[in-house]
Coordinates of C-alpha atoms in Angstrom, one line a residue:
M35 CA 192.4 102.1 232.4
S36 CA 193.5 101.3 229.0
D37 CA 197.1 101.0 227.8
P38 CA 198.6 104.3 226.4
Q39 CA 200.7 102.2 223.9
Q40 CA 197.6 100.5 222.7
D41 CA 196.1 103.6 222.1
K42 CA 199.0 104.6 219.8
R43 CA 198.4 101.9 217.4
P44 CA 197.1 103.0 213.9
L45 CA 193.5 102.5 213.1
A46 CA 192.6 100.0 210.4
E47 CA 191.0 101.4 206.9
P48 CA 187.1 100.7 206.7
R49 CA 186.2 98.2 204.1
V50 CA 183.5 99.5 201.8
V51 CA 181.1 96.9 200.5
R52 CA 179.0 98.0 197.3
R53 CA 175.4 96.8 197.9
R54 CA 174.1 94.9 194.7
N55 CA 171.1 96.2 192.4
W56 CA 169.1 93.3 191.0
L57 CA 166.2 95.3 189.5
P58 CA 166.7 97.8 186.4
S59 CA 165.4 101.2 186.7
L60 CA 161.7 101.7 185.4
I61 CA 162.8 104.7 183.3
W62 CA 164.1 102.2 180.6
L63 CA 161.1 100.3 180.1
I64 CA 159.7 103.0 177.9
P65 CA 162.2 102.9 175.2
I66 CA 162.3 99.0 175.5
V67 CA 158.7 98.7 174.7
A68 CA 158.7 101.2 172.1
A69 CA 161.5 99.2 170.4
L70 CA 159.4 96.1 170.7
V71 CA 156.4 97.6 169.1
G72 CA 158.3 99.2 166.4
V73 CA 160.1 95.8 165.6
A74 CA 156.5 94.1 165.6
L75 CA 155.1 96.7 163.3
V76 CA 157.8 96.6 160.8
A77 CA 157.7 92.8 161.0
R78 CA 154.2 93.0 160.3
I79 CA 154.5 95.1 157.4
L80 CA 157.2 93.0 156.0
V81 CA 155.1 90.1 156.5
E82 CA 151.8 91.7 155.1
R83 CA 153.7 93.6 152.5
G84 CA 153.0 92.7 148.9
P85 CA 154.4 93.7 145.5
E86 CA 154.8 97.3 144.2
V87 CA 153.2 98.2 140.9
V88 CA 153.4 101.7 138.8
L89 CA 150.1 103.0 137.3
T90 CA 150.4 105.7 134.7
F91 CA 147.3 108.2 134.3
Q92 CA 146.6 111.3 132.3
S93 CA 146.0 113.2 135.4
A94 CA 146.7 112.8 139.3
E95 CA 143.3 114.5 139.9
G96 CA 141.9 113.4 143.3
L97 CA 145.0 111.2 144.1
E98 CA 147.1 111.9 147.2
A99 CA 150.3 110.1 148.2
G100 CA 150.0 108.0 151.4
K101 CA 146.2 108.4 151.6
T102 CA 144.6 107.3 148.4
A103 CA 143.6 103.7 148.8
V104 CA 143.3 101.2 146.2
K105 CA 140.2 98.8 146.3
Y106 CA 138.5 95.8 144.8
K107 CA 134.9 95.2 145.7
D108 CA 135.1 98.0 148.3
V109 CA 138.1 96.1 150.0
Q110 CA 141.2 97.9 150.3
I111 CA 144.2 96.0 148.7
G112 CA 146.7 98.7 148.7
T113 CA 147.8 102.2 149.2
V114 CA 149.3 105.0 146.6
Q115 CA 152.9 105.6 148.1
T116 CA 154.2 108.3 145.7
I117 CA 152.9 110.4 142.7
R118 CA 155.6 111.8 140.4
L119 CA 155.2 113.5 136.7
A120 CA 156.8 111.8 134.0
T121 CA 160.0 113.0 132.3
D122 CA 158.1 114.0 129.2
R123 CA 155.4 115.4 131.0
S124 CA 152.8 113.5 129.1
H125 CA 151.2 111.5 132.3
V126 CA 151.8 111.0 135.8
R127 CA 153.4 107.9 137.4
V128 CA 151.8 106.6 140.5
L129 CA 153.7 103.9 142.9
V130 CA 151.3 101.8 144.5
Q131 CA 152.0 99.3 147.4
L132 CA 149.9 96.2 147.3
R133 CA 149.2 94.1 150.1
K134 CA 150.4 90.7 150.3
E135 CA 146.9 89.0 149.6
A136 CA 146.6 91.2 146.5
K137 CA 149.5 89.5 144.9
S138 CA 147.3 88.2 142.1
F139 CA 146.6 91.8 140.9
T140 CA 149.9 91.8 139.2
A141 CA 148.5 89.7 136.4
K142 CA 149.3 91.3 133.1
D143 CA 145.6 91.9 132.0
T144 CA 144.6 93.6 135.3
R145 CA 143.0 97.0 134.9
F146 CA 143.1 99.9 137.2
W147 CA 141.2 103.2 136.9
V148 CA 140.3 106.1 139.3
V149 CA 137.0 106.2 140.8
R150 CA 135.6 109.8 141.1
P151 CA 132.0 111.2 140.4
R152 CA 131.2 110.8 136.8
L153 CA 128.2 111.4 134.6
D154 CA 128.0 109.3 131.4
T155 CA 125.6 107.3 129.2
S156 CA 125.5 104.6 131.7
G157 CA 124.2 106.9 134.5
I158 CA 125.9 108.8 137.6
S159 CA 128.5 106.8 139.4
G160 CA 131.2 107.4 142.1
L161 CA 129.0 109.7 144.3
S162 CA 130.5 108.0 147.4
T163 CA 133.7 109.6 146.7
L164 CA 132.2 113.1 147.5
L165 CA 132.8 112.2 151.0
S166 CA 135.4 109.7 151.1
G167 CA 137.6 111.0 148.3
A168 CA 138.8 109.6 145.1
Y169 CA 140.3 106.2 145.0
I170 CA 141.7 103.6 142.4
G171 CA 139.6 100.7 141.4
A172 CA 141.0 97.3 140.3
D173 CA 139.8 94.5 138.1
A174 CA 141.9 91.2 138.8
G175 CA 143.2 89.6 135.6
T176 CA 143.5 86.1 134.6
S177 CA 146.6 85.9 132.7
E178 CA 149.5 83.9 134.2
E179 CA 152.1 86.5 133.1
T180 CA 152.8 89.4 135.6
A181 CA 153.8 93.1 135.1
G182 CA 155.0 95.8 137.3
E183 CA 153.6 98.5 135.4
F184 CA 150.1 99.2 134.0
T185 CA 148.2 101.9 132.1
G186 CA 145.4 103.1 134.0
L187 CA 141.9 103.3 132.3
E188 CA 140.3 106.9 132.0
V189 CA 137.0 105.6 131.9
P190 CA 135.8 102.8 134.3
P191 CA 135.2 99.6 132.4
I192 CA 131.4 98.8 132.0
V193 CA 131.9 95.0 132.4
T194 CA 134.1 93.6 134.8
R195 CA 135.6 90.1 134.6
D196 CA 133.4 88.8 137.7
A197 CA 130.4 89.8 136.0
S198 CA 127.9 87.0 134.8
G199 CA 126.9 86.8 131.2
R200 CA 128.0 86.7 127.6
Q201 CA 129.5 89.3 125.2
F202 CA 128.5 89.5 121.4
L203 CA 129.9 91.4 118.5
L204 CA 127.6 93.7 116.4
R205 CA 128.7 95.1 112.9
A206 CA 127.2 98.4 111.8
R207 CA 127.8 101.1 109.4
D208 CA 128.3 103.7 112.3
V209 CA 127.5 104.2 115.9
G210 CA 124.9 106.7 115.7
S211 CA 124.0 108.0 119.0
L212 CA 125.4 104.9 120.9
D213 CA 128.0 105.1 123.4
I214 CA 129.8 102.8 126.0
G215 CA 127.2 102.0 128.4
S216 CA 124.3 102.4 126.2
P217 CA 121.5 99.7 127.3
V218 CA 120.5 96.7 125.3
Y219 CA 116.7 95.9 125.6
F220 CA 114.8 92.8 125.1
R221 CA 110.9 93.3 125.0
R222 CA 111.7 96.6 126.5
I223 CA 113.5 95.3 129.6
K224 CA 117.2 96.3 130.0
V225 CA 119.3 93.0 129.8
G226 CA 122.9 94.5 129.1
Q227 CA 124.8 97.3 127.7
I228 CA 127.4 98.1 125.3
A229 CA 130.9 97.3 126.6
A230 CA 133.4 98.7 123.8
Y231 CA 133.4 99.8 120.2
E232 CA 136.0 100.3 117.6
L233 CA 136.4 101.2 114.0
D234 CA 137.0 98.4 111.5
G235 CA 140.5 98.1 109.9
D236 CA 139.3 99.0 106.6
G237 CA 137.3 102.2 107.9
R238 CA 133.9 101.0 106.4
G239 CA 132.1 100.2 109.4
V240 CA 132.4 99.7 113.2
T241 CA 132.3 96.8 115.5
L242 CA 130.2 97.1 119.0
R243 CA 130.8 94.6 121.6
V244 CA 127.6 94.3 124.0
F245 CA 127.2 92.4 127.1
I246 CA 124.1 90.6 128.2
N247 CA 123.8 89.8 131.6
T248 CA 122.7 86.5 133.1
P249 CA 120.0 85.0 132.7
Y250 CA 119.2 87.0 129.6
E251 CA 122.0 85.7 127.3
K252 CA 119.7 82.5 126.6
F253 CA 117.4 84.6 124.7
V254 CA 120.1 85.4 122.2
G255 CA 119.8 82.8 119.5
V256 CA 121.7 82.3 116.0
N257 CA 118.8 83.8 114.3
T258 CA 118.4 86.7 116.6
R259 CA 118.1 90.3 115.0
F260 CA 119.8 93.4 116.6
W261 CA 118.7 97.0 115.6
H262 CA 119.1 100.5 116.7
A263 CA 116.4 101.8 119.3
S264 CA 117.6 105.1 119.6
G265 CA 115.3 108.2 119.3
L266 CA 111.8 107.9 118.1
D267 CA 110.5 105.4 115.5
V268 CA 107.7 107.4 113.6
Q269 CA 105.8 105.5 111.0
L270 CA 103.1 107.2 108.7
G271 CA 100.8 104.6 107.2
A272 CA 96.9 104.2 106.0
S273 CA 96.0 103.7 109.6
G274 CA 97.6 106.7 111.0
V275 CA 100.8 107.8 112.7
K276 CA 102.6 105.2 114.9
L277 CA 105.3 106.4 117.3
R278 CA 107.5 103.7 119.0
T279 CA 110.4 104.0 121.5
Q280 CA 112.1 101.5 124.0
S281 CA 112.3 103.9 126.9
L282 CA 113.0 107.6 127.5
A283 CA 116.6 106.8 128.1
T284 CA 117.0 105.6 124.5
I285 CA 115.6 108.9 123.3
L286 CA 118.5 110.8 125.0
L287 CA 121.3 108.4 125.1
G288 CA 120.5 105.7 122.4
G289 CA 120.3 102.1 122.7
I290 CA 119.9 98.6 121.2
A291 CA 117.2 95.9 121.0
F292 CA 116.9 92.4 119.8
A293 CA 114.4 89.9 119.1
A294 CA 114.0 86.7 117.1
P295 CA 111.9 86.7 113.7
E296 CA 108.3 85.7 114.7
D297 CA 109.3 85.1 118.2
V298 CA 110.8 81.9 116.9
M299 CA 114.1 81.5 118.6
G300 CA 116.9 79.4 117.2
P301 CA 119.8 77.5 119.2
A302 CA 121.5 79.6 121.7
A303 CA 124.3 81.7 120.2
Q304 CA 127.9 81.1 121.6
E305 CA 129.9 84.0 123.1
N306 CA 131.7 86.4 120.6
T307 CA 129.1 85.5 117.8
V308 CA 128.8 88.1 115.2
F309 CA 125.5 89.7 114.2
A310 CA 124.5 92.7 112.0
L311 CA 123.2 95.7 113.7
A312 CA 120.2 97.2 111.4
D313 CA 118.9 100.9 111.5
D314 CA 115.3 100.0 112.6
E315 CA 113.2 97.1 113.6
I316 CA 111.6 96.7 110.0
T317 CA 114.9 96.4 108.5
A318 CA 116.0 94.1 111.0
M319 CA 113.0 91.6 110.5
K320 CA 113.2 91.5 106.9
E321 CA 114.3 88.4 104.9
P322 CA 117.8 88.3 103.5
D323 CA 117.8 90.3 100.5
G324 CA 120.4 88.2 98.6
P325 CA 122.8 89.6 95.8
A326 CA 122.1 93.0 94.6
Q327 CA 121.8 94.3 90.8
T328 CA 122.5 97.7 89.6
L329 CA 120.4 98.9 86.6
L330 CA 120.7 102.3 84.8
L331 CA 117.8 104.4 83.8
Y332 CA 117.5 107.4 81.7
F333 CA 114.7 109.9 82.0
N334 CA 113.8 112.8 79.6
Q335 CA 112.0 114.8 82.3
S336 CA 112.8 116.9 85.6
L337 CA 114.1 114.8 88.5
R338 CA 112.9 117.1 90.9
G339 CA 111.7 115.4 94.1
L340 CA 113.9 112.2 93.5
S341 CA 116.9 111.9 96.0
P342 CA 119.4 109.3 96.6
G343 CA 117.7 106.6 98.9
A344 CA 114.3 106.9 97.3
V345 CA 112.3 103.7 97.0
V346 CA 112.3 101.6 94.0
D347 CA 109.2 99.2 93.9
F348 CA 107.2 96.8 91.9
R349 CA 103.6 97.3 92.1
G350 CA 103.8 98.5 95.6
V351 CA 106.5 96.1 96.7
E352 CA 109.8 97.8 97.7
I353 CA 112.6 95.8 95.9
G354 CA 115.4 98.6 96.1
E355 CA 116.5 102.1 96.1
V356 CA 117.9 104.8 94.2
K357 CA 121.8 105.1 94.6
S358 CA 122.7 108.2 92.7
I359 CA 121.0 110.8 90.1
G360 CA 122.8 113.1 87.5
A361 CA 122.9 114.7 84.2
E362 CA 124.6 114.2 80.8
F363 CA 124.4 115.5 77.5
D364 CA 123.8 113.2 74.5
S365 CA 126.0 114.4 71.5
Q366 CA 124.0 112.2 69.0
A367 CA 120.5 113.5 70.1
R368 CA 121.9 116.6 71.2
E369 CA 119.7 116.8 74.3
F370 CA 120.3 116.3 77.8
R371 CA 119.4 113.1 79.5
M372 CA 119.1 112.3 83.3
P373 CA 120.7 109.3 84.4
V374 CA 119.6 107.5 87.5
L375 CA 121.5 104.5 89.1
V376 CA 119.3 102.2 91.2
Q377 CA 120.1 99.2 93.0
V378 CA 117.4 96.3 93.3
Y379 CA 117.3 92.9 94.9
P380 CA 115.7 90.3 92.6
D381 CA 115.4 87.8 95.3
R382 CA 112.5 89.8 96.9
L383 CA 110.3 88.6 93.9
R384 CA 112.0 85.2 92.7
R385 CA 110.0 83.3 95.6
N386 CA 107.5 80.6 94.8
A387 CA 104.8 79.4 96.9
D388 CA 107.1 77.2 98.9
G389 CA 109.5 80.0 99.5
Q390 CA 112.3 78.5 97.2
R391 CA 114.2 80.7 94.8
E392 CA 114.1 80.0 90.9
S393 CA 117.4 79.1 89.7
R394 CA 116.5 77.8 86.3
Y395 CA 117.5 80.9 84.4
T396 CA 120.1 83.3 84.9
Q397 CA 119.6 86.7 86.3
L398 CA 120.4 88.2 82.8
E399 CA 117.8 85.9 80.9
R400 CA 115.2 86.8 83.3
L401 CA 115.7 90.3 82.9
R402 CA 115.7 90.2 79.0
F403 CA 112.2 88.2 79.1
L404 CA 110.7 90.7 81.5
V405 CA 111.7 93.5 79.3
D406 CA 110.3 91.9 76.3
R407 CA 107.0 91.4 78.2
G408 CA 107.0 95.4 78.6
L409 CA 108.8 95.8 82.0
R410 CA 109.7 99.5 82.0
A411 CA 110.7 102.1 84.8
Q412 CA 108.6 105.1 85.6
L413 CA 109.1 108.2 87.6
R414 CA 105.8 108.6 90.0
T415 CA 104.8 110.9 92.7
G416 CA 104.9 109.5 96.3
N417 CA 103.7 112.0 98.3
L418 CA 101.7 115.0 97.0
L419 CA 102.3 117.3 100.1
T420 CA 106.2 116.8 99.8
G421 CA 106.5 116.5 96.4
Q422 CA 108.7 113.5 96.9
N423 CA 109.1 111.0 93.7
Y424 CA 110.0 107.3 93.5
V425 CA 110.9 105.1 90.8
A426 CA 108.3 102.2 89.9
L427 CA 108.6 99.2 87.9
D428 CA 105.7 97.9 85.9
F429 CA 104.5 96.4 82.8
F430 CA 103.5 98.3 79.8
P431 CA 102.1 95.8 77.1
K432 CA 101.8 98.7 74.6
A433 CA 105.2 100.0 75.1
P434 CA 107.6 99.8 71.8
P435 CA 109.9 96.8 71.9
V436 CA 113.5 97.4 73.1
K437 CA 116.6 95.4 73.0
V438 CA 118.5 95.1 76.4
D439 CA 122.3 95.0 76.1
I440 CA 123.3 92.3 78.6
E441 CA 127.0 93.0 77.9
R442 CA 126.7 96.5 79.4
N443 CA 127.5 97.3 83.2
P444 CA 125.2 98.4 84.3
I445 CA 122.5 97.2 82.3
E446 CA 120.1 99.8 81.0
L447 CA 116.5 99.4 81.7
P448 CA 114.0 101.4 79.4
T449 CA 112.0 103.8 81.0
M450 CA 108.5 105.2 80.3
P451 CA 107.4 108.9 80.7
N452 CA 105.3 109.6 83.7
S453 CA 101.4 110.1 83.2
L454 CA 101.6 113.4 84.8
D455 CA 104.1 114.6 82.3
E456 CA 101.9 113.3 79.6
I457 CA 99.0 115.2 80.9
Q458 CA 101.0 118.3 80.8
A459 CA 102.2 117.7 77.4
Q460 CA 98.5 117.2 76.4
V461 CA 97.6 120.6 78.1
G462 CA 100.5 122.3 76.4
E463 CA 99.1 120.8 72.9
I464 CA 95.6 122.0 73.7
A465 CA 96.9 125.4 74.6
R466 CA 98.9 125.8 71.4
K467 CA 95.8 124.7 69.4
L468 CA 94.0 127.3 71.3
N469 CA 96.3 129.9 70.4
R470 CA 95.7 129.3 66.7
V471 CA 92.0 129.8 66.9
P472 CA 91.1 133.4 65.3
F473 CA 89.1 134.8 68.4
E474 CA 89.1 138.3 66.8
E475 CA 87.3 137.0 63.6
I476 CA 84.8 134.9 65.5
G477 CA 84.0 138.1 67.8
R478 CA 83.5 140.1 64.5
D479 CA 81.4 137.6 63.1
L480 CA 79.2 137.1 66.2
R481 CA 78.8 140.9 66.3
K482 CA 77.3 140.7 62.8
T483 CA 75.1 137.8 63.7
L484 CA 73.8 139.5 67.0
A485 CA 72.7 142.6 64.6
T486 CA 70.8 140.3 62.4
L487 CA 69.1 138.8 65.3
D488 CA 68.1 141.9 66.3
R489 CA 66.5 142.8 63.3
T490 CA 64.7 139.5 63.2
L491 CA 63.3 140.1 66.6
G492 CA 62.1 143.5 65.5
S493 CA 60.2 141.9 62.8
A494 CA 58.9 139.3 65.0
E495 CA 57.5 142.0 67.3
Q496 CA 55.6 143.8 64.4
L497 CA 54.0 140.3 63.2
A498 CA 52.9 139.7 66.7
A499 CA 51.2 143.1 66.9
S500 CA 49.4 142.4 63.3
L501 CA 48.1 139.0 64.5
K502 CA 46.7 140.5 67.4
N503 CA 44.5 142.9 65.5
D504 CA 43.4 140.6 62.8
V505 CA 43.1 137.2 64.4
S506 CA 42.3 137.8 68.1
P507 CA 38.4 138.6 67.3
E508 CA 37.9 135.3 65.3
M509 CA 39.7 133.3 68.2
A510 CA 37.5 134.8 70.8
A511 CA 34.5 133.8 69.0
A512 CA 35.7 130.2 68.7
M513 CA 36.5 130.0 72.3
K514 CA 32.9 130.9 73.1
D515 CA 31.7 128.1 70.9
V516 CA 34.1 125.8 72.7
R517 CA 32.7 126.9 76.0
K518 CA 29.0 126.2 75.0
T519 CA 30.0 122.5 73.9
L520 CA 31.7 122.0 77.3
S521 CA 28.5 123.2 79.1
T522 CA 26.2 120.9 77.1
A523 CA 28.6 118.0 77.7
E524 CA 28.6 118.7 81.6
K525 CA 24.8 118.7 81.6
T526 CA 24.6 115.5 79.9
L527 CA 27.0 113.8 82.0
A528 CA 25.6 115.3 85.4
D529 CA 24.0 112.9 88.0
D530 CA 20.4 114.0 87.6
S531 CA 20.2 114.3 83.8
P532 CA 17.7 112.0 81.8
L533 CA 20.6 110.2 80.1
Q534 CA 22.1 109.2 83.3
Q535 CA 18.6 108.0 84.7
D536 CA 17.8 105.9 81.8
M537 CA 21.1 104.3 81.9
R538 CA 20.8 103.3 85.4
Q539 CA 17.2 101.7 84.5
T540 CA 18.9 99.9 81.6
L541 CA 21.6 98.4 84.0
Q542 CA 19.1 97.5 86.6
E543 CA 17.1 95.4 83.9
V544 CA 20.2 93.8 82.5
T545 CA 21.0 92.8 86.2
R546 CA 17.8 91.1 86.7
A547 CA 17.9 89.2 83.2
A548 CA 21.5 88.1 84.4
N549 CA 20.0 86.7 87.5
S550 CA 17.1 84.9 85.8
L551 CA 19.5 83.4 83.4
R552 CA 21.8 82.2 86.2
I553 CA 18.8 80.6 87.9
L554 CA 18.0 78.7 84.8
T555 CA 21.5 77.5 84.2
D556 CA 21.6 76.1 87.9
Y557 CA 18.3 74.4 87.5
L558 CA 19.3 72.7 84.2
E559 CA 22.6 71.5 85.7
R560 CA 20.5 69.8 88.6
H561 CA 17.8 68.6 86.2
P562 CA 19.1 68.2 82.6
E563 CA 16.2 65.8 81.9
S564 CA 13.6 68.6 82.3
L565 CA 14.6 69.8 78.6
I566 CA 12.8 66.6 77.3
R567 CA 10.3 65.7 79.9
G568 CA 9.4 69.2 81.5
K569 CA 9.3 70.3 85.1
P570 CA 7.7 67.2 87.3
E571 CA 5.0 69.6 88.5
D572 CA 3.5 70.0 85.0
K573 CA 3.2 66.1 84.7
K574 CA 1.4 66.0 87.9
K575 CA -1.0 68.4 86.7

C-alpha cells in the first residue's frame, strides 16, 4: 500500500522540449528560384546591354516600340525602346537600345533607315517586311568619333560601305531621266548604279556619283567616255533608220553607259575621278573640240526653218551650231536685217595629216585670210520634208571682196544669199517681164493674121481646082509614055531576052580566052626558052 502522505506531494510540471526542424518548407523554393532567374536575367541584360542612340525620322510608319528590331546584314543588333514626337512636331524621335557587340554602330558616320516595301528606279525592295514587319537597317560607319543621335535616311542607300567597287564623279548639264539607283552599263552589261547626285554650287550643272562594282571598275580608264543611255537613240541616215538602246529598263527609268574610244582603254582611273557626261554616244566619242569662236551673221532673207541648235557645217563637216537668231532695223540702210549668232570650233578643221594643230598664225589672221579667199556663210535647206535649215560655210570665189573688222566682238562673217532665194528672185523678175508683155495687142494682131491666112487658103483651093482641070490631061498622057518605057526596059532585061542570051555567050568566050591565056603564061614560066627555040616537039619533026 502506498503511503497517503506521499500521495499528497505536488506533482512536478512537465518539461516541454521543442523538436528542431532542419529542412525549410517547399513553398519557399518557388520565389527563391524566381528571384534567382530574375537576377540572372538582369545580370545578362546588363552584361549584354550596349549604348543607346536616338534616331530621327520624318514618320514612324511601320515602327513599334518594344518590337521593331534594328538589323545589320539580317542580324538583330538592337531594339526600338520608345517612339516620341518631337516638340516642334516636325519629326519623330526613336530611342534604340543597341547590343554590346553593336557598340561600333555609334560611329558618327553610321547610317540608319527604315526598311519597308519600296518601289523605285533600282527595283522592288523590302518585300520580306510584308510578313515580318518593318525594321531599321544600319550601315556601320568608319569614323573614330561617336555620336548619340543620328538623322535617319528616308531612302535606303544604294551603296553600303561593305560593297566592293569604286566611285566616280560625272559632271552633266542636267540629270535628265536619271535617278538614284539608275543602272550603269558596259557593253550592255549592268556593272553599277548611280549612288547620289547634287546640284553644283554655281547652279550651272549637276554632279552625279556612280558606283562601279568589282571587278568591273578596272574597265574605267582615264580616257573612258560616259554618256546618257536613256530612252531610244534614233539615227536617220543614208543607210536607213537605226534604233539603239541599252535595255528595256533604260527606256523607262534611264541609265548611263561608258566605253573607251576605239576600244583602247588607258590606265585605270583612280576613285573619285571626274568625267564629263555626254548627251549621247556620238557626242561622247568625238575628239575634244577645243576653244569655241563666236561669229555674227546677217541675212537679208526669211529665217523660217532655222532654230537655235541648228548645225553649222563646212562642206558636210559639222563645225558648230546656231546659238540665237533675231531681227534688227538698220537705220542707215532703212531695212530689217536678221542677225544669227553661231558658235564654231576651228580645231575641228585645223588638223593636218599627223593630227597636229596649226599654230603659226593666230585665229583672227586665219579667219581674215579665209574671208579674202571667198569664205562666206549661206542659209541652206537641210530637209525638204520638215523644212529645216542650217548654216553652211563655203568658198565663193566670185563673191565681192569684204573686209573683216577683227576688232569687233563678235566678228561679223559676210554671207551669201541662198540659191533658192536667187531662183525665186529670177522667177519674180520673169513674172514682172511677162506682165509687161502686151498680150491683148498680140491677140488682135493674131486674129488679123488668121483672117489673112484664111483668105490665102481660099485662093490656094481655087488654084488647085484650076490646075486639076488644065494640067491633069497632059500629066495623064505623060504617065502613059513612062509606063511604055518601063515595059520596054523590063523586056530587055528579062532572062529570056536576046540581049541577055548574047551577053551570056560573050561572057563564055571571054572565059575560054582567059583560060587559054593562063595556060600560055604557065607554059612560058616553065619554058621561057621556047620563045626563041620553039617547042621541042617541032624540032623533032
